[in-house]
Coordinates of C-alpha atoms in Angstrom, one line a residue:
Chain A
X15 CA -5.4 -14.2 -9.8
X16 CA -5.3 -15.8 -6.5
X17 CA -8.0 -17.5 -3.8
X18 CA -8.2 -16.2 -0.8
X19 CA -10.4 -17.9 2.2
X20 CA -12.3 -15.2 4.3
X21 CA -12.7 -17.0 7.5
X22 CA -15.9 -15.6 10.1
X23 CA -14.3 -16.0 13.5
X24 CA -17.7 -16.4 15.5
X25 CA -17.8 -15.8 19.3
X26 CA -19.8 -18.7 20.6
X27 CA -19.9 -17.5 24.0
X28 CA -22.2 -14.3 23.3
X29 CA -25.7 -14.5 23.7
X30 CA -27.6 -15.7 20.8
X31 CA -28.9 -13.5 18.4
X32 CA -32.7 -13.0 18.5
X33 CA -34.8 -13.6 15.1
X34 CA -34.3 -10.5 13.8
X35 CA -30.8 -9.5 14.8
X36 CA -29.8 -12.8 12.4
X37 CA -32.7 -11.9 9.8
X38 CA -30.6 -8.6 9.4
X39 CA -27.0 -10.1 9.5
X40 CA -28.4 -12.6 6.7
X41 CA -29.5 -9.5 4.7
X42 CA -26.3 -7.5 5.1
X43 CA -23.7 -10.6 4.5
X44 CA -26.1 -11.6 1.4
X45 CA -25.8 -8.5 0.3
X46 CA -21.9 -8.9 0.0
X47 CA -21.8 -11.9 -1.7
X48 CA -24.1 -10.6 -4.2
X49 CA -21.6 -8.4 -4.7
X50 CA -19.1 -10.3 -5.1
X51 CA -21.0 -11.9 -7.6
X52 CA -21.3 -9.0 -9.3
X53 CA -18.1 -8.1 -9.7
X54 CA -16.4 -11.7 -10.6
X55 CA -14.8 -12.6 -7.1
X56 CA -17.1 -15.1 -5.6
X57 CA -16.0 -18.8 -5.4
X58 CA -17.9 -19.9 -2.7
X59 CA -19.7 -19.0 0.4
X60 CA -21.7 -20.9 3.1
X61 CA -22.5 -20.5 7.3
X62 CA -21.7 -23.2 9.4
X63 CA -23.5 -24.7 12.1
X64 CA -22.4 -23.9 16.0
X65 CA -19.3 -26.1 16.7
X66 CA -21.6 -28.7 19.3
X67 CA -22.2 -30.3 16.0
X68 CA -18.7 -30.8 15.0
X69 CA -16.6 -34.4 14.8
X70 CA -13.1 -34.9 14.9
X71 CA -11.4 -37.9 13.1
X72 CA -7.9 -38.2 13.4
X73 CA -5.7 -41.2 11.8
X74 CA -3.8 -44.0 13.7
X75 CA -2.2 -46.9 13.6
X76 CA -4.0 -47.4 9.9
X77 CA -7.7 -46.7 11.9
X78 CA -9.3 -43.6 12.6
X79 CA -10.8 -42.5 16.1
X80 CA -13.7 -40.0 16.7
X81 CA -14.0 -37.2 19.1
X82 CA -16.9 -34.6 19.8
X83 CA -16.5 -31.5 19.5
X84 CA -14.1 -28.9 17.7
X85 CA -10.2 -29.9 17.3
X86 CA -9.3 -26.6 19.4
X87 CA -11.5 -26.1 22.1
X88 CA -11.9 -22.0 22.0
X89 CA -14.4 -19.5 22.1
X90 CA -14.2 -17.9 19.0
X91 CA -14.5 -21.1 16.1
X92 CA -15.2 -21.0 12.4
X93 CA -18.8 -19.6 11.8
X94 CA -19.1 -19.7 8.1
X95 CA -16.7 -18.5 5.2
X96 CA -16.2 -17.1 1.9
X97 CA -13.7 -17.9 -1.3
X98 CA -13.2 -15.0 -3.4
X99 CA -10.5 -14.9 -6.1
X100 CA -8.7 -12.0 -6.4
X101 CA -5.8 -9.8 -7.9
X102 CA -4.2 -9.2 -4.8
X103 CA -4.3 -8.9 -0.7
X104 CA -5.5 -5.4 -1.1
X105 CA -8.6 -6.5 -3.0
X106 CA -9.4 -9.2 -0.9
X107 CA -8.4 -7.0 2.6
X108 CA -11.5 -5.0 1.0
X109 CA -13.8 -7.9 0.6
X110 CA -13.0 -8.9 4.0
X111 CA -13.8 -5.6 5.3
X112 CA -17.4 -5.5 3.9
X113 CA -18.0 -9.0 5.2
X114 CA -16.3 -8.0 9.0
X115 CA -18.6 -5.2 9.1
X116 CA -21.6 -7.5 8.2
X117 CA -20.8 -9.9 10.2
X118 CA -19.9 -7.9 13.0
X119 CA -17.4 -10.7 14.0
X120 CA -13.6 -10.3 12.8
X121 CA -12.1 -12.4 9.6
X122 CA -9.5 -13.9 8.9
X123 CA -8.1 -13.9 5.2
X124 CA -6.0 -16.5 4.0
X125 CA -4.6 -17.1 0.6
X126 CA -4.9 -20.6 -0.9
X127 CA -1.9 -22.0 -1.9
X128 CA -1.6 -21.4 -5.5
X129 CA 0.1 -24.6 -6.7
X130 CA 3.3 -22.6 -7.5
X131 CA 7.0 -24.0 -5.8
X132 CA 8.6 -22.8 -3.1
Chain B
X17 CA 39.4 10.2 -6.4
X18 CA 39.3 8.0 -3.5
X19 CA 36.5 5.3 -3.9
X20 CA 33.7 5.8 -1.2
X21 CA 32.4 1.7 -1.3
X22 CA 30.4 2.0 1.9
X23 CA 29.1 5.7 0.9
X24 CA 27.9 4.4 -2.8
X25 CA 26.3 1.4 -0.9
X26 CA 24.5 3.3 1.8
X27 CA 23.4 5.8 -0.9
X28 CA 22.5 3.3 -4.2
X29 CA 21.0 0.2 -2.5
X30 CA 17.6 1.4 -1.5
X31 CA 17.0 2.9 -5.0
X32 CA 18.3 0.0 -6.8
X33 CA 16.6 -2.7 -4.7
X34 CA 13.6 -0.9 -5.6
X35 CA 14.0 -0.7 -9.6
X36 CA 14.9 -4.3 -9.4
X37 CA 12.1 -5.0 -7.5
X38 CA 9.8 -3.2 -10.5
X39 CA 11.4 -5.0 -13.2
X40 CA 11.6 -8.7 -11.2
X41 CA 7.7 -8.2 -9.0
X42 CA 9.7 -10.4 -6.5
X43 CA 11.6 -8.5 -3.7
X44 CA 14.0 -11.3 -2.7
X45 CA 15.1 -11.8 -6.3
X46 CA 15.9 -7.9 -6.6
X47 CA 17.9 -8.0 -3.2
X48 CA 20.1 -11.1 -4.1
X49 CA 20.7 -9.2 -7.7
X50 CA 21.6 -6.2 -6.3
X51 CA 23.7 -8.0 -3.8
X52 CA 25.6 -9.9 -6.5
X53 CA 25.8 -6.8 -8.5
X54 CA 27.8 -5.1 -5.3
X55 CA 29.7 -7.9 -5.1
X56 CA 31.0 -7.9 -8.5
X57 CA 31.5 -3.9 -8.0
X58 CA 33.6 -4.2 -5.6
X59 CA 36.2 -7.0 -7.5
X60 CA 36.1 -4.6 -10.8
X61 CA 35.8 -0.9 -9.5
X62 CA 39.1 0.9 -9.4
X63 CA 37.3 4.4 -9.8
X64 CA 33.9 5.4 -9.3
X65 CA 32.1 4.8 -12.5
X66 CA 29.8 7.8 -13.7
X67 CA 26.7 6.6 -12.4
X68 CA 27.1 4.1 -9.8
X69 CA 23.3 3.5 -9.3
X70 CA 22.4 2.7 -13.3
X71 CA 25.7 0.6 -13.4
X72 CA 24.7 -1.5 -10.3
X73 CA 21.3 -2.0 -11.6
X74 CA 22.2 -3.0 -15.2
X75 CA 24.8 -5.5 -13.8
X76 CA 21.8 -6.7 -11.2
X77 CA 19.5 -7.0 -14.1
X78 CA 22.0 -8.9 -16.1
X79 CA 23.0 -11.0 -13.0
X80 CA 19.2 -12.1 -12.7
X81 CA 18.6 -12.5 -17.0
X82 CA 21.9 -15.1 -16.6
X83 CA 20.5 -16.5 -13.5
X84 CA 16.8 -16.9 -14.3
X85 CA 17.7 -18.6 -17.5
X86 CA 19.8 -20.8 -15.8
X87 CA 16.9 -21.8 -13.6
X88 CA 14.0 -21.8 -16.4
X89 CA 12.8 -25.0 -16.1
X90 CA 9.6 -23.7 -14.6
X91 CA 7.2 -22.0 -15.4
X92 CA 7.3 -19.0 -13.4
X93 CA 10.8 -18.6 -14.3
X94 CA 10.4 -18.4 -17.8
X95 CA 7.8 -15.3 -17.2
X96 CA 10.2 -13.8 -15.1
X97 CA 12.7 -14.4 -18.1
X98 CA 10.3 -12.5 -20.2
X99 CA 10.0 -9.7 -18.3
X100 CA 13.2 -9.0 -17.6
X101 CA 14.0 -9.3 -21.8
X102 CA 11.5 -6.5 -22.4
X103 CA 14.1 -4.7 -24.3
X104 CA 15.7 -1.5 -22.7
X105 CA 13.5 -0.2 -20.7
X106 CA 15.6 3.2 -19.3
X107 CA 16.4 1.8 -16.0
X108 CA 17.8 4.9 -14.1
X109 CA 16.1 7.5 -14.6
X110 CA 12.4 9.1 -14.3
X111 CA 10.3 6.4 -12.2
X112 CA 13.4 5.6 -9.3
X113 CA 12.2 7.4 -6.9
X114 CA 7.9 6.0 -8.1
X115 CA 9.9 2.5 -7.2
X116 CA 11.0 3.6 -3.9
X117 CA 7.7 4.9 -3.3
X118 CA 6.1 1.9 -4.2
X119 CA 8.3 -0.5 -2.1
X120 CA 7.6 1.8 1.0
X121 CA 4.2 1.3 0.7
X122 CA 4.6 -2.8 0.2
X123 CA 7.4 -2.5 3.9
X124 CA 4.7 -0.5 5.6
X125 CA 1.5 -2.9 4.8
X126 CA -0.8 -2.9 7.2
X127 CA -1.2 -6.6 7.0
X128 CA 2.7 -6.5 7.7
X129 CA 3.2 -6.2 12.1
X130 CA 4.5 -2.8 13.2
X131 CA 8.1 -4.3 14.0
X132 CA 8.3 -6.4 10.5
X133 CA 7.5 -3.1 8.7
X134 CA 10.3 -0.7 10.6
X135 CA 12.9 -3.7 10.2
X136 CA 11.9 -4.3 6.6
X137 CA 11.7 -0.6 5.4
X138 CA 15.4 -0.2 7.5
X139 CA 16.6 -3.0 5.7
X140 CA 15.5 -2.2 1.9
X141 CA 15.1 0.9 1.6
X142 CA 17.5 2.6 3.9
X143 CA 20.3 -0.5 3.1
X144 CA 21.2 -0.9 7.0
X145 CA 22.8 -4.6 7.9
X146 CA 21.1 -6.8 9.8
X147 CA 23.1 -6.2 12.8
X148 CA 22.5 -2.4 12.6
X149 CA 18.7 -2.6 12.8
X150 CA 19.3 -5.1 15.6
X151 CA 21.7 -3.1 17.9
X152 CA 19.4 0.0 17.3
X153 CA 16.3 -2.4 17.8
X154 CA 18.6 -3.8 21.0
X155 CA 16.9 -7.3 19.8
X156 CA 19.0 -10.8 18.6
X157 CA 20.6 -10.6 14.9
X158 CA 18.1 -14.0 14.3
X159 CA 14.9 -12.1 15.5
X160 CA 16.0 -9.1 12.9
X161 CA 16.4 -11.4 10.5
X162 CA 13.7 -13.8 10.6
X163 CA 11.2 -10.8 11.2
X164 CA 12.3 -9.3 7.6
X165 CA 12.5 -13.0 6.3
X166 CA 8.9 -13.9 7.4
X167 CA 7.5 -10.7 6.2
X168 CA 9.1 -10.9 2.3
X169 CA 7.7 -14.7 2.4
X170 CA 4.2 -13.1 3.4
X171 CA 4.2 -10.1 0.9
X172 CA 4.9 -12.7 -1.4
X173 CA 2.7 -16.0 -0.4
X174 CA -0.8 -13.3 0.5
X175 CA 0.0 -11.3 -2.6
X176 CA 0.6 -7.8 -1.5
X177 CA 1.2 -6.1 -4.4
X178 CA 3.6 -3.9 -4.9
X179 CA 2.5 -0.4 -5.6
X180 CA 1.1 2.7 -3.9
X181 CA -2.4 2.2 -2.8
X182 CA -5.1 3.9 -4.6
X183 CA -6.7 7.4 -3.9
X184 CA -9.6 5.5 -1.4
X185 CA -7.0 3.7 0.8
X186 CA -4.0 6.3 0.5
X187 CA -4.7 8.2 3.8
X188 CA -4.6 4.6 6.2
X189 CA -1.8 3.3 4.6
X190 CA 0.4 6.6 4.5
X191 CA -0.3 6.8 8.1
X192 CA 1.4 3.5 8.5
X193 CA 4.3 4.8 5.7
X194 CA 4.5 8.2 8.1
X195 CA 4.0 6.3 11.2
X196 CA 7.5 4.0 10.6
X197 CA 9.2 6.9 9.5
X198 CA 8.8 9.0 12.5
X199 CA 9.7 5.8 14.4
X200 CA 13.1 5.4 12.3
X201 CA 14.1 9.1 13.3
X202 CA 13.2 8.7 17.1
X203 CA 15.7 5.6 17.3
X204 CA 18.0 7.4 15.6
X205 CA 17.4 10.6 18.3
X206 CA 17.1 8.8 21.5
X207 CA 18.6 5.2 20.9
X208 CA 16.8 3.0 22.8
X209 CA 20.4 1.9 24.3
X210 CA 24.3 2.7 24.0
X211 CA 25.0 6.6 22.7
X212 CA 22.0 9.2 22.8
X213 CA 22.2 9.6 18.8
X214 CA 22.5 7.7 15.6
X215 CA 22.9 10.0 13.1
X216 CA 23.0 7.8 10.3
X217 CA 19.3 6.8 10.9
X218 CA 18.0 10.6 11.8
X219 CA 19.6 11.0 8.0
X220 CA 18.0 8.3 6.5
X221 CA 14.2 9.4 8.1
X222 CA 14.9 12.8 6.8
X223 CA 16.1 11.3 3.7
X224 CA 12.9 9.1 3.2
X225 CA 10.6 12.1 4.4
X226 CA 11.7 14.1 1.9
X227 CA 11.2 11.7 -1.0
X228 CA 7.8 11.2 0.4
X229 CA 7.3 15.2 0.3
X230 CA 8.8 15.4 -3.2
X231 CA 5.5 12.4 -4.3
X232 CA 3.1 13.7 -2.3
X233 CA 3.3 17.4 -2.2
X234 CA -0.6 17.7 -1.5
X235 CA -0.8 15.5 1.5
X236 CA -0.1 18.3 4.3
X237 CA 0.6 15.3 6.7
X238 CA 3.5 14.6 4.6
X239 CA 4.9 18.1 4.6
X240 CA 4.2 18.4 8.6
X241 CA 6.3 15.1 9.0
X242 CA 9.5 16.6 7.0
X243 CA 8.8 20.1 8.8
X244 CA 8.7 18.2 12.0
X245 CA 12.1 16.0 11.3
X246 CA 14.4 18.7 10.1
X247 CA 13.1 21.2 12.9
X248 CA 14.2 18.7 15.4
X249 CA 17.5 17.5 13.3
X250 CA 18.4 21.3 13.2
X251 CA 18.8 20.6 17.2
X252 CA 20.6 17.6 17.3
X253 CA 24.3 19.4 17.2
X254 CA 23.1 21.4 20.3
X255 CA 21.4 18.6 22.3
X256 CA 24.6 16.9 23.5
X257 CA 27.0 18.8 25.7
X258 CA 31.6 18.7 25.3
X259 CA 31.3 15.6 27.3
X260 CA 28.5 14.2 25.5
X261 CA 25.9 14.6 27.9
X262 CA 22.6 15.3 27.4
X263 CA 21.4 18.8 27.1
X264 CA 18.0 20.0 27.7
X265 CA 16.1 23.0 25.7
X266 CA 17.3 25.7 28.3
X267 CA 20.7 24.5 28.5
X268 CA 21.4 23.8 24.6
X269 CA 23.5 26.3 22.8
X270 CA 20.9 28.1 20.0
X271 CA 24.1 29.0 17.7
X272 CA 24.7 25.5 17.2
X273 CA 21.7 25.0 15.5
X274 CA 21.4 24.5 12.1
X275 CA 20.0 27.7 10.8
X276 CA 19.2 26.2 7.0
X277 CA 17.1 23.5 8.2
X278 CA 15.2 25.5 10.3
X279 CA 14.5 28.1 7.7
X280 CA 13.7 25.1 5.6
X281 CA 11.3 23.7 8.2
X282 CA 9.3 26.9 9.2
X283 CA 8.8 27.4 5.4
X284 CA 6.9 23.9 5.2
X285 CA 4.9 24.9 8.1
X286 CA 4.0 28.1 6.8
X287 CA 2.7 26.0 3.7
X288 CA 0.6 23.5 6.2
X289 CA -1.2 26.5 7.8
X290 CA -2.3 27.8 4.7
X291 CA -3.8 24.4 3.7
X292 CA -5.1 24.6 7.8
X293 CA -6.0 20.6 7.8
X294 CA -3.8 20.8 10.7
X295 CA -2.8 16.7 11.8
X296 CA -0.5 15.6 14.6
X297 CA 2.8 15.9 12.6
X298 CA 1.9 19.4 12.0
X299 CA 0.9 20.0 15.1
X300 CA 4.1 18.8 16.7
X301 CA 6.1 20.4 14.0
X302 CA 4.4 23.9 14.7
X303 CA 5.5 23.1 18.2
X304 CA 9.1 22.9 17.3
X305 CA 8.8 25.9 15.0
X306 CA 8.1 27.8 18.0
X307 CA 10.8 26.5 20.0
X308 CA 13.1 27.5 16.8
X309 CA 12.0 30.7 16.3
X310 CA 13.9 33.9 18.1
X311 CA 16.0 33.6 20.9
X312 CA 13.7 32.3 23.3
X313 CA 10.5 29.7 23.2
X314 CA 7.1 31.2 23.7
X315 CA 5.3 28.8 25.9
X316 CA 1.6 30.0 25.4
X317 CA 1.7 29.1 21.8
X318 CA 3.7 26.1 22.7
X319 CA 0.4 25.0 25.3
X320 CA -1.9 26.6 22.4
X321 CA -0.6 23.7 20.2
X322 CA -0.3 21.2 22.8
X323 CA -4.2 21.9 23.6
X324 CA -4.7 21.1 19.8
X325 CA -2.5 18.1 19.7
X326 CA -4.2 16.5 22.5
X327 CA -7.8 16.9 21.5
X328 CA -6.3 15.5 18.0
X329 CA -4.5 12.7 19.6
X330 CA -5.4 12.3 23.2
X331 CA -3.0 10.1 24.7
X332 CA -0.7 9.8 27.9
X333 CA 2.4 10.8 25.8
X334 CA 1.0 14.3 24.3
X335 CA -0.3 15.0 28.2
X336 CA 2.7 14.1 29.5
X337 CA 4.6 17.0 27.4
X338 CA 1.5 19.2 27.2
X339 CA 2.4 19.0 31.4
X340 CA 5.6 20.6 30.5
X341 CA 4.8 23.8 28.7
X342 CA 1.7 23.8 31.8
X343 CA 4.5 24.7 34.0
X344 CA 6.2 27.1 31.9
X345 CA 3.1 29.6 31.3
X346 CA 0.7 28.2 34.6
X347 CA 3.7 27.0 36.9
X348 CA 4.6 23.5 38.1
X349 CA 1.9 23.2 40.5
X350 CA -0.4 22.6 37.8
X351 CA 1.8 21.0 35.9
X352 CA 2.3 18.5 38.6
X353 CA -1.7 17.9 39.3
X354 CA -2.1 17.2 35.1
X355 CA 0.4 13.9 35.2
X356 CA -0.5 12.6 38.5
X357 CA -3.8 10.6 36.6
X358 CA -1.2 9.5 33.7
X359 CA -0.8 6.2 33.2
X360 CA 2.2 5.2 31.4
X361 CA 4.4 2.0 32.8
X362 CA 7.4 1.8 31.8
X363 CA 7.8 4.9 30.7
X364 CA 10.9 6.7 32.5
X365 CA 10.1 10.3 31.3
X366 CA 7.1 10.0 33.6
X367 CA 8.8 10.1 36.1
X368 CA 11.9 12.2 35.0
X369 CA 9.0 14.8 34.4
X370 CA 7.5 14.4 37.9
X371 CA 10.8 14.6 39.3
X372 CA 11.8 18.0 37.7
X373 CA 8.6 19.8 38.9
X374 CA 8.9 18.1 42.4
X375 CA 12.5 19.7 43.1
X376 CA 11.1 22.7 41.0
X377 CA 8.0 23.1 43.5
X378 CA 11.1 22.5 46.7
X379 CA 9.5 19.0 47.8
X380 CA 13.2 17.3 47.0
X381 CA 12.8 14.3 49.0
X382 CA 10.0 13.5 46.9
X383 CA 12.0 14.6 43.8
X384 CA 14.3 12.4 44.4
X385 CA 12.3 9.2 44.7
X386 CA 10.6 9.9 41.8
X387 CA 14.6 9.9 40.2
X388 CA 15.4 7.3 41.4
X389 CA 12.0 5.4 39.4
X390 CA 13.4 7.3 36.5
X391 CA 17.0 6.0 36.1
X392 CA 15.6 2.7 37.1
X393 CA 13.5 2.5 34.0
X394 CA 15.4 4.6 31.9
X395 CA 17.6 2.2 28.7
X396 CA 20.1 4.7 27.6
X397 CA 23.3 5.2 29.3
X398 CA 23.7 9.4 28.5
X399 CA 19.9 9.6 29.6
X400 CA 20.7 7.6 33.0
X401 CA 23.8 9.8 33.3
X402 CA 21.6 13.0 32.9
X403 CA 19.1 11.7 35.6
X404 CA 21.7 10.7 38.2
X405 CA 23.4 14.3 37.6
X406 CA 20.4 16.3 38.1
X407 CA 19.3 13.4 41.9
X408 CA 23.0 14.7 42.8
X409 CA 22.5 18.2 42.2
X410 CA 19.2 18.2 44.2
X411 CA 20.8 16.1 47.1
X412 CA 23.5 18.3 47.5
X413 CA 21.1 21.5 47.9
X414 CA 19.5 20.2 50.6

């Protein structure tokens, strides 16, 4: 079995969605992690807050410094994500699927590494 | 008997890459075993044994045991150990051409990029070099071969498994399966630079179609592919002239075509109609069972069929040669006013098309302009040849 990250790339430039456009998205995307609970996949899940509240700390000269805002200033950035553990890309390609279409924002799916050697 | 290397190679590779690839679960390791295996055949072969394929894959198999229990110190290794000890397993017959199958469908992933999967299918399962799929790809040796390195390292490192997808995915990933085949055949038909053909990859499409057909007899997409491929291959001895230039329909000699796969082609679409879940292979291979059938094409079922084709598949390219059987039954008038809205940059058989109902309609200093945009664009030398011969032609006449 293998982890694989399913990654909400969220357009922050769009308009906001009203109360019950996100009421609905929260219904369809809870819907798919119940059934990933269902069926043994779920690891993890969890929504992130809009990027304005994001840090960055990067390492120098044995200090850190801090930075507002995202490390790559884009449009789309991490929304929120799911871990699902899986048998293969094809099973998690179909996770990712269910979770796109309730999401209505494209994913990305990324295995973890696995600890194995190159 | 004079021993065929190159032949065996061309011929075993695919098939054992694949088997080895079923007994290992690790493509790489199955390519460098069937490598070594080759290279050992080639040192101890003084004749042809009796079954090249089964004695290449036993040697690869016994390559990667001696190999894998050199390097066992890990983990993985020692599974990989196991499963290659799992005791004789018959190798060589019965589930070869499921293997194939199954590594097809791993080359063509749609997680895989469109150029990744045509290089990598090329590579294992047709057994062309590096440097083949390159010149026919007219890209860099290093591009070829990172593109096929980068995609066995993702098969591997995202876990796309091996196998044919099940019943619920079948018909989006065949497309992509159908989808590089298609593409093999049409570089090997119109090379995308130097000579017109390559006849060694229009074989290998056919060859691949056909094991497709044989696994999927009830997929009428499948069947309209391999109708589609050997109705066109039946042409290929036909479409270049003495001097190898390029002939087109009306000019080719219809006794030089190959009258078995023809027969063999109209047969499959005979078998599509009945299942009548016509699909654009089918379509277009109905199309070229009309232009194979009697002495002469009939154009209104040829525009019939192109009607179908576009509302199935409605893009510039299917208008563009829809246009042509427009002029054949409706004249080039018509013809002309259907491609004038068509987008397609780049594309030289735009204008090639424009050009030949320009001078057909007697407006030959326009014809010749739109020539002259043809050759510019076109990457082939026989096609450029065939587009500067028909500019002279029509700047002579006038």
């Amino acid at each position: 079995m293998k982890q694989y990250l399913i990654a909400v790339q969220y357009d922050e430039s769009a308009p906001p969605e009203t109360g019950d456009e996100l009421r609905e998205q929260m219904a369809r995307t809870g819907k798919v992690t119940d059934d990933m609970k269902a069926a043994g996949s779920w690891v993890f899940v969890g929504g992130l807050l809009p990027s304005h509240a994001t840090t960055v700390v990067r390492p120098g000269n044995g200090t850190t410094t801090m930075t507002d805002g995202p490390f790559a200033e884009t449009k789309e950035q991490l929304g929120g994500l799911w871990v699902v553990r899986c048998e293969d890309l094809d099973e998690a390609l179909s996770w990712a699927s269910k979770c796109a279409l309730a999401c209505r924002q494209p994913v990305e799916v990324r295995p973890f590494h696995d600890g194995s050697e190159d | 008997m004079a021993l065929d290397f190159d032949g065996v190679y061309r011929a075993e590779y695919g098939r054992c890459v694949a088997t080895l690839t079923r007994l290992l679960g690790d493509i790489g390791l199955a390519e460098e075993a069937v490598q070594d295996a080759f290279a050992v055949a080639v040192q101890r072969w003084t004749e042809l044994p009796p079954n090249p394929g089964a004695w290449i894959v036993t040697t690869a198999r016994n390559r990667a045991i001696d190999r894998l229990r050199r390097e066992s110190t890990r983990e993985s290794r020692h599974v990989q150990a196991m499963l290659l000890h799992q005791p004789d397993e018959p190798v060589e017959v019965g589930p070869v051409r499921d293997d194939q199958l199954r590594l097809i469908f791993t080359c063509c992933h749609p997680a895989l990029s469109p150029v990744a999967r045509t290089a990598l299918t090329l590579r294992l399962i047709g057994g062309l070099e590096v440097a083949e799929i390159a010149r026919a790809y007219l890209v860099p040796e290093a591009t070829v071969f990172q593109r096929i390195t980068r995609a066995k390292k993702k098969i591997r490192d995202a876990g796309i498994a091996y196998r044919v997808p099940a019943d619920a995915d079948l018909p989006d990933r065949l497309a992509s399966v159908l989808t590089v085949v298609y593409l093999v055949f049409n570089e090997g038909y119109a090379s995308t630079s130097g000579e017109l053909l390559r006849t060694d990859l229009c074989l290998e499409a056919v060859r691949l179609a056909r094991a497709l057909a044989e696994l999927m007899p009830d997929e009428p997409e499948v069947l309209g592919l391999l109708a589609l491929l050997l109705l066109t291959e039946a042409r290929r001895p036909a479409r270049v002239g003495p001097s190898g230039e390029l002939l087109v329909l009306p000019e080719q000699d219809r006794s030089l075509w190959d009258r078995r796969l023809i027969a063999e082609g109209h047969e499959l679409v005979r078998r599509c109609l009945r299942r009548d879940q016509p699909g654009p292979y089918q379509l277009q291979a109905a199309i070229n069972a009309v232009h194979t059938d009697g002495p002469a094409t009939d154009w209104t079922q040829v525009l019939a069929l192109y009607d179908q084709l576009l509302a199935h598949t409605p893009t510039p390219i299917v208008a563009l040669n829809r246009a042509v059987a427009v002029a054949e039954v409706h004249g080039p008038a018509l013809a002309l006013a259907a491609i004038d809205e068509l987008d397609l940059p780049g594309y030289h058989l735009l204008p090639a098309t424009r050009a030949d109902l320009l001078s057909r309609l007697g407006r030959a200093e326009e014809a010749v302009t739109a020539y002259d945009e043809a050759i510019a664009l076109a990457t082939n030398d026989t096609e450029r040849t065939f587009l500067r011969t028909r500019r002279a032609r029509l700047a002579e006449s006038q």
